[in-house]
Coordinates of C-alpha atoms and ligand atoms in Angstrom, one line a residue:
X1 CA 0.3 10.2 -22.9
X2 CA -2.2 7.2 -22.1
X3 CA -1.8 5.2 -19.3
X4 CA -3.4 1.4 -18.5
X5 CA -3.9 0.7 -14.9
X6 CA -4.9 -2.8 -13.6
X7 CA -7.8 -2.2 -11.5
X8 CA -10.1 0.5 -11.2
X9 CA -10.9 1.1 -7.4
X10 CA -9.9 4.5 -5.8
X11 CA -6.0 4.4 -6.2
X12 CA -6.5 4.0 -10.0
X13 CA -9.1 6.7 -9.3
X14 CA -6.7 9.0 -7.3
X15 CA -3.9 8.4 -10.1
X16 CA -6.3 9.9 -12.7
X17 CA -7.3 12.8 -10.9
X18 CA -3.4 13.5 -10.6
X19 CA -2.2 12.6 -14.0
X20 CA -5.5 14.1 -15.6
X21 CA -3.3 17.9 -15.5
X22 CA -0.3 16.5 -16.9
X23 CA -2.4 15.7 -20.2
X24 CA -2.8 12.0 -19.2
X25 CA -5.5 9.6 -20.2
X26 CA -7.0 7.1 -18.5
X27 CA -7.6 3.0 -19.1
X28 CA -8.7 0.8 -16.1
X29 CA -8.7 -2.8 -16.7
X30 CA -11.3 -4.2 -14.0
X31 CA -14.0 -6.9 -13.9
X32 CA -16.2 -5.1 -11.4
X33 CA -18.9 -3.3 -12.9
X34 CA -19.0 -1.0 -10.3
X35 CA -15.1 0.0 -10.5
X36 CA -15.0 3.8 -9.5
X37 CA -12.0 4.7 -11.7
X38 CA -14.3 4.2 -14.3
X39 CA -15.5 8.3 -13.8
X40 CA -12.3 9.2 -14.8
X41 CA -11.5 7.1 -18.2
X42 CA -12.0 3.8 -20.1
X43 CA -13.1 1.1 -18.2
X44 CA -12.2 -2.4 -19.9
X45 CA -14.1 -5.0 -18.4
X46 CA -12.1 -7.9 -17.9
X47 CA -11.0 -10.5 -16.0
X48 CA -7.3 -9.8 -15.0
X49 CA -6.2 -13.1 -17.0
X50 CA -8.7 -12.3 -20.4
X51 CA -5.7 -12.2 -23.1
X52 CA -8.2 -11.0 -25.3
X53 CA -8.6 -7.8 -23.2
X54 CA -5.1 -7.5 -22.1
X55 CA -4.2 -7.1 -25.8
X56 CA -6.5 -4.4 -26.0
X57 CA -5.2 -2.5 -23.7
X58 CA -1.7 -2.8 -24.3
X59 CA -2.9 -2.0 -27.7
X60 CA -4.1 1.6 -26.5
X61 CA -1.7 2.7 -23.4
X62 CA 1.7 3.7 -23.9
X63 CA 2.8 2.1 -20.1
X64 CA 1.0 -0.1 -18.2
X65 CA 1.0 0.0 -14.3
X66 CA -0.9 -1.6 -11.1
X67 CA -2.9 -0.3 -8.6
X68 CA -2.7 -3.5 -6.5
X69 CA -0.1 -6.4 -5.8
X70 CA -1.7 -9.7 -6.4
X71 CA -2.2 -9.5 -9.9
X72 CA -0.9 -12.9 -11.6
X73 CA 2.4 -13.2 -12.7
X74 CA 1.3 -14.5 -16.0
X75 CA -1.0 -10.9 -16.7
X76 CA 2.4 -8.8 -16.3
X77 CA 4.3 -11.4 -18.1
X78 CA 1.9 -11.6 -21.2
X79 CA 1.5 -7.6 -21.1
X80 CA 5.5 -7.0 -20.9
X81 CA 5.4 -8.4 -24.0
X82 CA 4.1 -5.3 -25.8
X83 CA 4.1 -2.2 -23.8
X84 CA 6.7 -1.4 -20.6
X85 CA 5.2 -2.2 -17.4
X86 CA 6.0 -0.7 -13.8
X87 CA 6.6 -1.8 -11.3
X88 CA 8.6 -4.7 -13.3
X89 CA 7.5 -8.1 -12.9
X90 CA 10.2 -8.8 -10.2
X91 CA 8.9 -6.3 -7.8
X92 CA 5.3 -7.6 -7.7
X93 CA 6.5 -11.2 -7.4
X94 CA 8.6 -10.0 -4.3
X95 CA 5.9 -7.7 -2.9
X96 CA 2.6 -10.2 -3.7
X97 CA 4.4 -12.8 -1.8
X98 CA 5.6 -12.0 2.2
X99 CA 8.0 -15.3 2.2
X100 CA 9.8 -13.6 -0.7
X101 CA 9.3 -10.4 0.8
X102 CA 10.8 -10.9 4.1
X103 CA 13.8 -13.3 2.6
X104 CA 14.5 -10.2 0.9
X105 CA 15.0 -8.0 3.9
X106 CA 17.3 -10.7 5.5
X107 CA 19.4 -10.9 2.5
X108 CA 19.7 -6.8 2.5
X109 CA 20.5 -6.5 5.9
X110 CA 16.8 -4.9 7.0
X111 CA 15.8 -6.0 10.7
X112 CA 12.7 -7.8 10.2
X113 CA 10.5 -10.0 13.0
X114 CA 11.8 -14.2 13.3
X115 CA 10.0 -15.9 10.4
X116 CA 8.9 -19.3 9.1
X117 CA 7.6 -20.7 6.2
X118 CA 4.3 -23.0 7.0
X119 CA 3.3 -25.2 4.1
X120 CA 1.5 -27.8 6.9
X121 CA 0.2 -28.0 10.5
X122 CA 3.5 -30.1 11.1
X123 CA 5.4 -26.9 10.2
X124 CA 3.8 -24.5 12.0
X125 CA 3.7 -26.8 15.2
X126 CA 7.5 -26.7 14.8
X127 CA 7.8 -23.1 14.0
X128 CA 6.3 -22.2 16.9
X129 CA 8.6 -24.5 18.6
X130 CA 11.4 -22.0 17.5
X131 CA 10.0 -18.5 17.4
X132 CA 7.5 -19.1 20.5
X133 CA 4.5 -17.3 21.4
X134 CA 2.8 -15.0 20.7
X135 CA 3.2 -14.9 16.7
X136 CA 1.6 -14.0 13.9
X137 CA 0.4 -16.3 11.2
X138 CA -0.4 -14.8 7.8
X139 CA -1.1 -16.4 4.3
X140 CA 1.8 -15.7 2.1
X141 CA -0.5 -14.0 -0.4
X142 CA -3.7 -12.4 -0.7
X143 CA -3.7 -11.1 2.7
X144 CA -4.6 -7.1 2.9
X145 CA -6.1 -4.7 5.7
X146 CA -5.5 -7.9 8.4
X147 CA -7.5 -10.2 6.4
X148 CA -5.4 -13.7 5.9
X149 CA -3.8 -13.7 9.7
X150 CA -4.1 -14.7 12.9
X151 CA -2.5 -13.9 16.1
X152 CA -1.3 -16.9 18.4
X153 CA -1.5 -16.5 21.7
X154 CA -1.6 -19.6 23.5
X155 CA -1.1 -22.9 22.7
X156 CA -4.6 -23.6 22.3
X157 CA -4.4 -21.3 19.3
X158 CA -2.0 -23.1 17.6
X159 CA -4.3 -26.3 17.1
X160 CA -5.8 -26.5 13.6
X161 CA -4.7 -22.7 12.6
X162 CA -3.1 -24.2 9.6
X163 CA -6.5 -25.5 8.3
X164 CA -8.4 -22.0 9.7
X165 CA -6.0 -19.8 7.2
X166 CA -7.5 -22.4 4.1
X167 CA -4.5 -24.5 4.2
X168 CA -2.7 -22.6 1.7
X169 CA 1.3 -21.3 2.5
X170 CA 1.3 -19.1 5.2
X171 CA 4.4 -17.7 7.4
X172 CA 4.7 -17.3 10.9
X173 CA 6.1 -14.3 12.0
X174 CA 7.5 -13.5 15.9
X175 CA 4.9 -10.6 17.4
X176 CA 6.6 -7.5 17.5
X177 CA 6.0 -5.5 21.1
X178 CA 6.2 -2.6 18.9
X179 CA 5.5 1.2 20.2
X180 CA 4.4 2.6 17.0
X181 CA 4.1 1.4 13.0
X182 CA 5.8 4.2 10.3
X183 CA 5.5 4.1 6.5
X184 CA 8.0 5.6 4.3
X185 CA 6.7 6.2 0.6
X186 CA 9.2 6.6 -1.9
X187 CA 9.4 7.4 -5.6
X188 CA 12.3 5.9 -7.9
X189 CA 12.4 7.2 -11.5
X190 CA 13.5 5.4 -14.6
X191 CA 17.2 6.9 -14.3
X192 CA 17.3 5.7 -10.7
X193 CA 16.9 8.6 -8.8
X194 CA 14.7 8.2 -5.7
X195 CA 13.2 10.4 -3.4
X196 CA 11.3 10.2 -0.1
X197 CA 8.5 11.6 1.9
X198 CA 8.6 12.3 5.3
X199 CA 7.8 9.1 7.8
X200 CA 4.1 8.6 8.6
X201 CA 2.9 7.3 11.5
X202 CA 0.2 5.3 11.4
X203 CA -2.7 3.9 13.4
X204 CA -4.7 0.6 12.5
X205 CA -8.2 -0.5 13.9
X206 CA -9.1 -4.2 13.3
X207 CA -6.2 -4.2 10.6
X208 CA -7.1 -1.5 8.6
X209 CA -5.3 1.7 8.4
X210 CA -7.5 4.2 10.4
X211 CA -5.4 7.6 10.8
X212 CA -1.7 8.7 9.2
X213 CA 0.0 11.6 10.6
X214 CA 3.1 13.1 8.4
X215 CA 6.3 13.7 10.7
X216 CA 8.5 16.1 10.9
X217 CA 12.3 15.9 11.1
X218 CA 11.8 12.0 12.6
X219 CA 14.8 10.7 14.1
X220 CA 14.7 7.5 12.3
X221 CA 14.0 8.9 8.5
X222 CA 17.4 8.5 8.0
X223 CA 17.6 4.8 8.7
X224 CA 14.3 4.5 7.2
X225 CA 15.6 6.0 3.9
X226 CA 18.6 3.8 3.9
X227 CA 16.2 0.4 4.1
X228 CA 14.0 1.6 1.0
X229 CA 17.0 2.7 -0.9
X230 CA 18.4 -0.9 -0.8
X231 CA 15.0 -2.5 -1.9
X232 CA 14.3 0.0 -4.2
X233 CA 17.7 -0.3 -5.9
X234 CA 17.6 -4.4 -5.7
X235 CA 14.2 -4.5 -7.4
X236 CA 15.7 -2.1 -10.1
X237 CA 11.9 -0.5 -9.3
X238 CA 10.2 2.5 -10.9
X239 CA 7.6 4.2 -9.3
X240 CA 6.0 4.9 -6.1
X241 CA 6.7 2.1 -3.2
X242 CA 5.5 2.1 0.2
X243 CA 7.7 0.2 3.2
X244 CA 5.7 -0.6 6.4
X245 CA 7.9 -0.6 9.9
X246 CA 7.1 -1.1 13.6
X247 CA 8.9 1.0 15.5
X248 CA 10.8 -1.2 18.5
X249 CA 14.0 -0.2 20.8
X250 CA 14.2 2.9 19.1
X251 CA 14.8 1.1 15.7
X252 CA 12.7 0.2 12.7
X253 CA 11.4 -3.4 11.6
X254 CA 10.4 -4.4 8.3
X255 CA 6.9 -5.4 8.2
X256 CA 5.6 -5.1 4.3
X257 CA 5.9 -3.5 1.1
X258 CA 3.2 -2.0 -1.0
X259 CA 4.5 -2.1 -4.7
X260 CA 2.1 1.0 -5.3
X261 CA 0.8 3.7 -3.9
X262 CA -0.5 3.6 -0.6
X263 CA -3.2 4.3 1.6
X264 CA -0.6 6.3 4.1
X265 CA 0.5 8.6 1.3
X266 CA -2.8 9.4 0.4
X267 CA -2.3 13.0 2.5
X268 CA 0.4 13.9 0.1
X269 CA -2.0 15.1 -2.4
X270 CA -2.6 18.1 -0.4
X271 CA 0.2 17.7 2.3
X272 CA 2.9 17.4 -0.2
X273 CA 4.3 19.9 -3.0
X274 CA 4.0 16.8 -5.7
X275 CA 1.8 14.2 -4.6
X276 CA 2.4 10.3 -4.5
X277 CA 0.1 9.8 -7.4
X278 CA 1.6 12.4 -9.6
X279 CA 5.3 11.2 -8.9
X280 CA 4.2 7.9 -10.2
X281 CA 2.9 8.7 -13.1
X282 CA 5.9 10.9 -13.5
X283 CA 7.8 8.0 -12.3
X284 CA 6.3 5.6 -15.1
X285 CA 6.4 8.2 -18.0
X286 CA 9.8 9.3 -17.6
X287 CA 9.2 12.7 -16.2
X288 CA 11.7 14.5 -14.0
X289 CA 10.2 13.8 -10.3
X290 CA 8.4 16.3 -8.1
X291 CA 9.1 17.6 -4.8
X292 CA 8.3 15.3 -2.0
X293 CA 8.5 18.3 0.5
X294 CA 5.8 18.8 3.3
X295 CA 3.4 21.6 2.9
X296 CA 2.3 22.5 6.5
X297 CA 1.2 19.9 9.1
X298 CA -1.0 17.1 7.7
X299 CA -2.6 14.0 8.6
X300 CA -5.5 11.9 6.7
X301 CA -8.3 9.6 8.3
X302 CA -9.9 7.0 6.5
X303 CA -14.1 6.6 6.1
X304 CA -14.6 2.9 6.6
X305 CA -17.9 2.2 5.6
X306 CA -19.4 5.3 5.0
X307 CA -18.6 8.9 4.1
X308 CA -19.6 11.5 7.0
X309 CA -22.6 13.9 5.3
X310 CA -20.0 16.3 2.7
X311 CA -21.6 19.3 4.2
X312 CA -20.0 18.0 7.8
X313 CA -16.8 17.1 6.4
X314 CA -16.6 20.2 4.2
X315 CA -17.5 22.8 7.4
X316 CA -14.1 21.9 9.4
X317 CA -11.1 24.2 8.7
X318 CA -8.1 23.1 6.7
X319 CA -10.3 19.8 6.0
X320 CA -10.1 18.1 2.5
X321 CA -12.6 15.5 1.3
X322 CA -12.2 12.7 -0.8
X323 CA -15.6 10.6 -1.7
X324 CA -14.4 7.4 -3.7
X325 CA -17.9 7.1 -5.1
X326 CA -18.2 3.7 -4.2
X327 CA -21.1 1.7 -2.7
X328 CA -21.0 2.0 1.1
X329 CA -20.6 -1.4 3.1
X330 CA -19.0 -2.3 6.3
X331 CA -15.3 -2.4 6.7
X332 CA -14.7 -1.1 3.1
X333 CA -12.6 2.0 2.6
X334 CA -15.0 4.4 0.9
X335 CA -13.4 7.7 1.7
X336 CA -10.9 9.8 3.2
X337 CA -10.3 13.1 4.9
X338 CA -7.0 15.2 4.8
X339 CA -6.0 18.0 7.2
X340 CA -3.6 20.4 6.0
X341 CA -3.0 22.9 8.8
X342 CA -0.7 25.7 9.5
X343 CA 0.4 24.1 12.6
X344 CA 0.3 21.1 15.2
X345 CA -2.0 22.5 17.5
X346 CA -4.5 23.2 14.2
X347 CA -3.9 19.3 13.2
X348 CA -5.0 18.1 16.7
X349 CA -7.8 20.1 17.0
X350 CA -8.8 18.7 12.7
X351 CA -8.2 15.4 13.9
X352 CA -10.7 15.4 16.5
X353 CA -13.2 17.3 14.4
X354 CA -13.3 14.4 11.9
X355 CA -12.9 11.9 14.6
X356 CA -16.1 13.0 16.0
X357 CA -17.7 13.0 12.4
X358 CA -16.7 9.3 12.2
X359 CA -17.6 8.5 15.7
X360 CA -21.2 9.6 15.1
Ligands
LIG1 P1 -0.1 -6.5 7.8 O1 -1.1 -6.9 6.9 O2 0.9 -7.5 7.9 O3 0.1 -5.1 7.8 O4 -0.4 -6.9 9.5 C1 -1.5 -5.7 9.7 C2 -1.5 -5.2 11.2 O5 -1.3 -6.1 11.9 C3 -0.3 -4.3 11.5 O6 -0.3 -3.3 10.8 C4 0.2 -4.8 12.5 O7 -0.6 -3.4 13.4 C5 -0.2 -6.1 13.0 N1 0.8 -6.6 12.8 C6 1.2 -7.3 11.8 N2 2.5 -7.9 12.0 C7 2.6 -8.2 12.9 C8 4.1 -8.8 14.1 N3 4.6 -9.5 13.4 N4 3.9 -8.2 15.4 C9 3.0 -7.3 15.7 N5 1.8 -6.9 15.0 C10 1.9 -7.4 13.7

């Protein structure tokens, strides 16, 4: 079976690394000449709205998937005429727009911060009166890794904030005084069977994920599964989806969903029986799902800007390096390390060792 992937970054690369042993082949459509997934499959170098090349991709592959959610809706609609596309167009439409996403959470009874649609500075001023400060303003689309958002703490931060974020449609959210951030990675098969990985604790720095630790028997696991299951069924979703939550007052508030394999699920390559990448491919290919059970105690640390020396990472016990083969650049995710340890003490020691390399 040949899989078409829209986007050829590290997520596409890790999909191919998981799918190759299943006998799958890959084609990536990505305009970037140095798309790092090209080492693992065919690279169709074209824009996402280039219908000639989209047609070529559709003709060559059995199924198409995505490694990012900002794919133009027309791209999905065009491809869907010729080849099955998972997740479906509706899932992408909702997940790429924070207003649709939060409205869906509300409709499904999933707690989420107070929010308002912002189309002008006047809208913003009115929303601040209703929601209060501090609040977080975010562009409705195209935001990632903390980009396209601004925390409004004082009345003077509100002045001109709509123009500052580019005078594009935004939402305003109440600021959540969270005690932690967790994510749940789930997979849903074509026949509706759904499986969940254990909840993961996430730590961000400057809006970018820095550290994920897979939990064991988290008290909020069942609640998170209930919320995520509602979304998966509502969207008739096929593939892996990640759901990010704030932990607050002993419960969960929905932040956002990603309709794809997710950075907070990278630990599953070594730390789960079947990784998020393999399970995504199994789901979209119509294969039975694999076990999401955790194997040992695992954590993932991102390498942002540069990857430490391979020798140094390899010297850490229980540590597995993933180098994406991308050019090093400040603020860019260029690799990660997974620690899979026999116990929590070994995991903590390993995290400290990797952090020491990052801070060097
Ligand atoms: P996002 O791109 O929505 O995931 O936001 C990036 C990060 O900003 C989150 O992981 C949080 O650490 C922080 N953040 C986002 N929204 C809020 C909020 N409503 N209240 C407090 N912190 C937030």
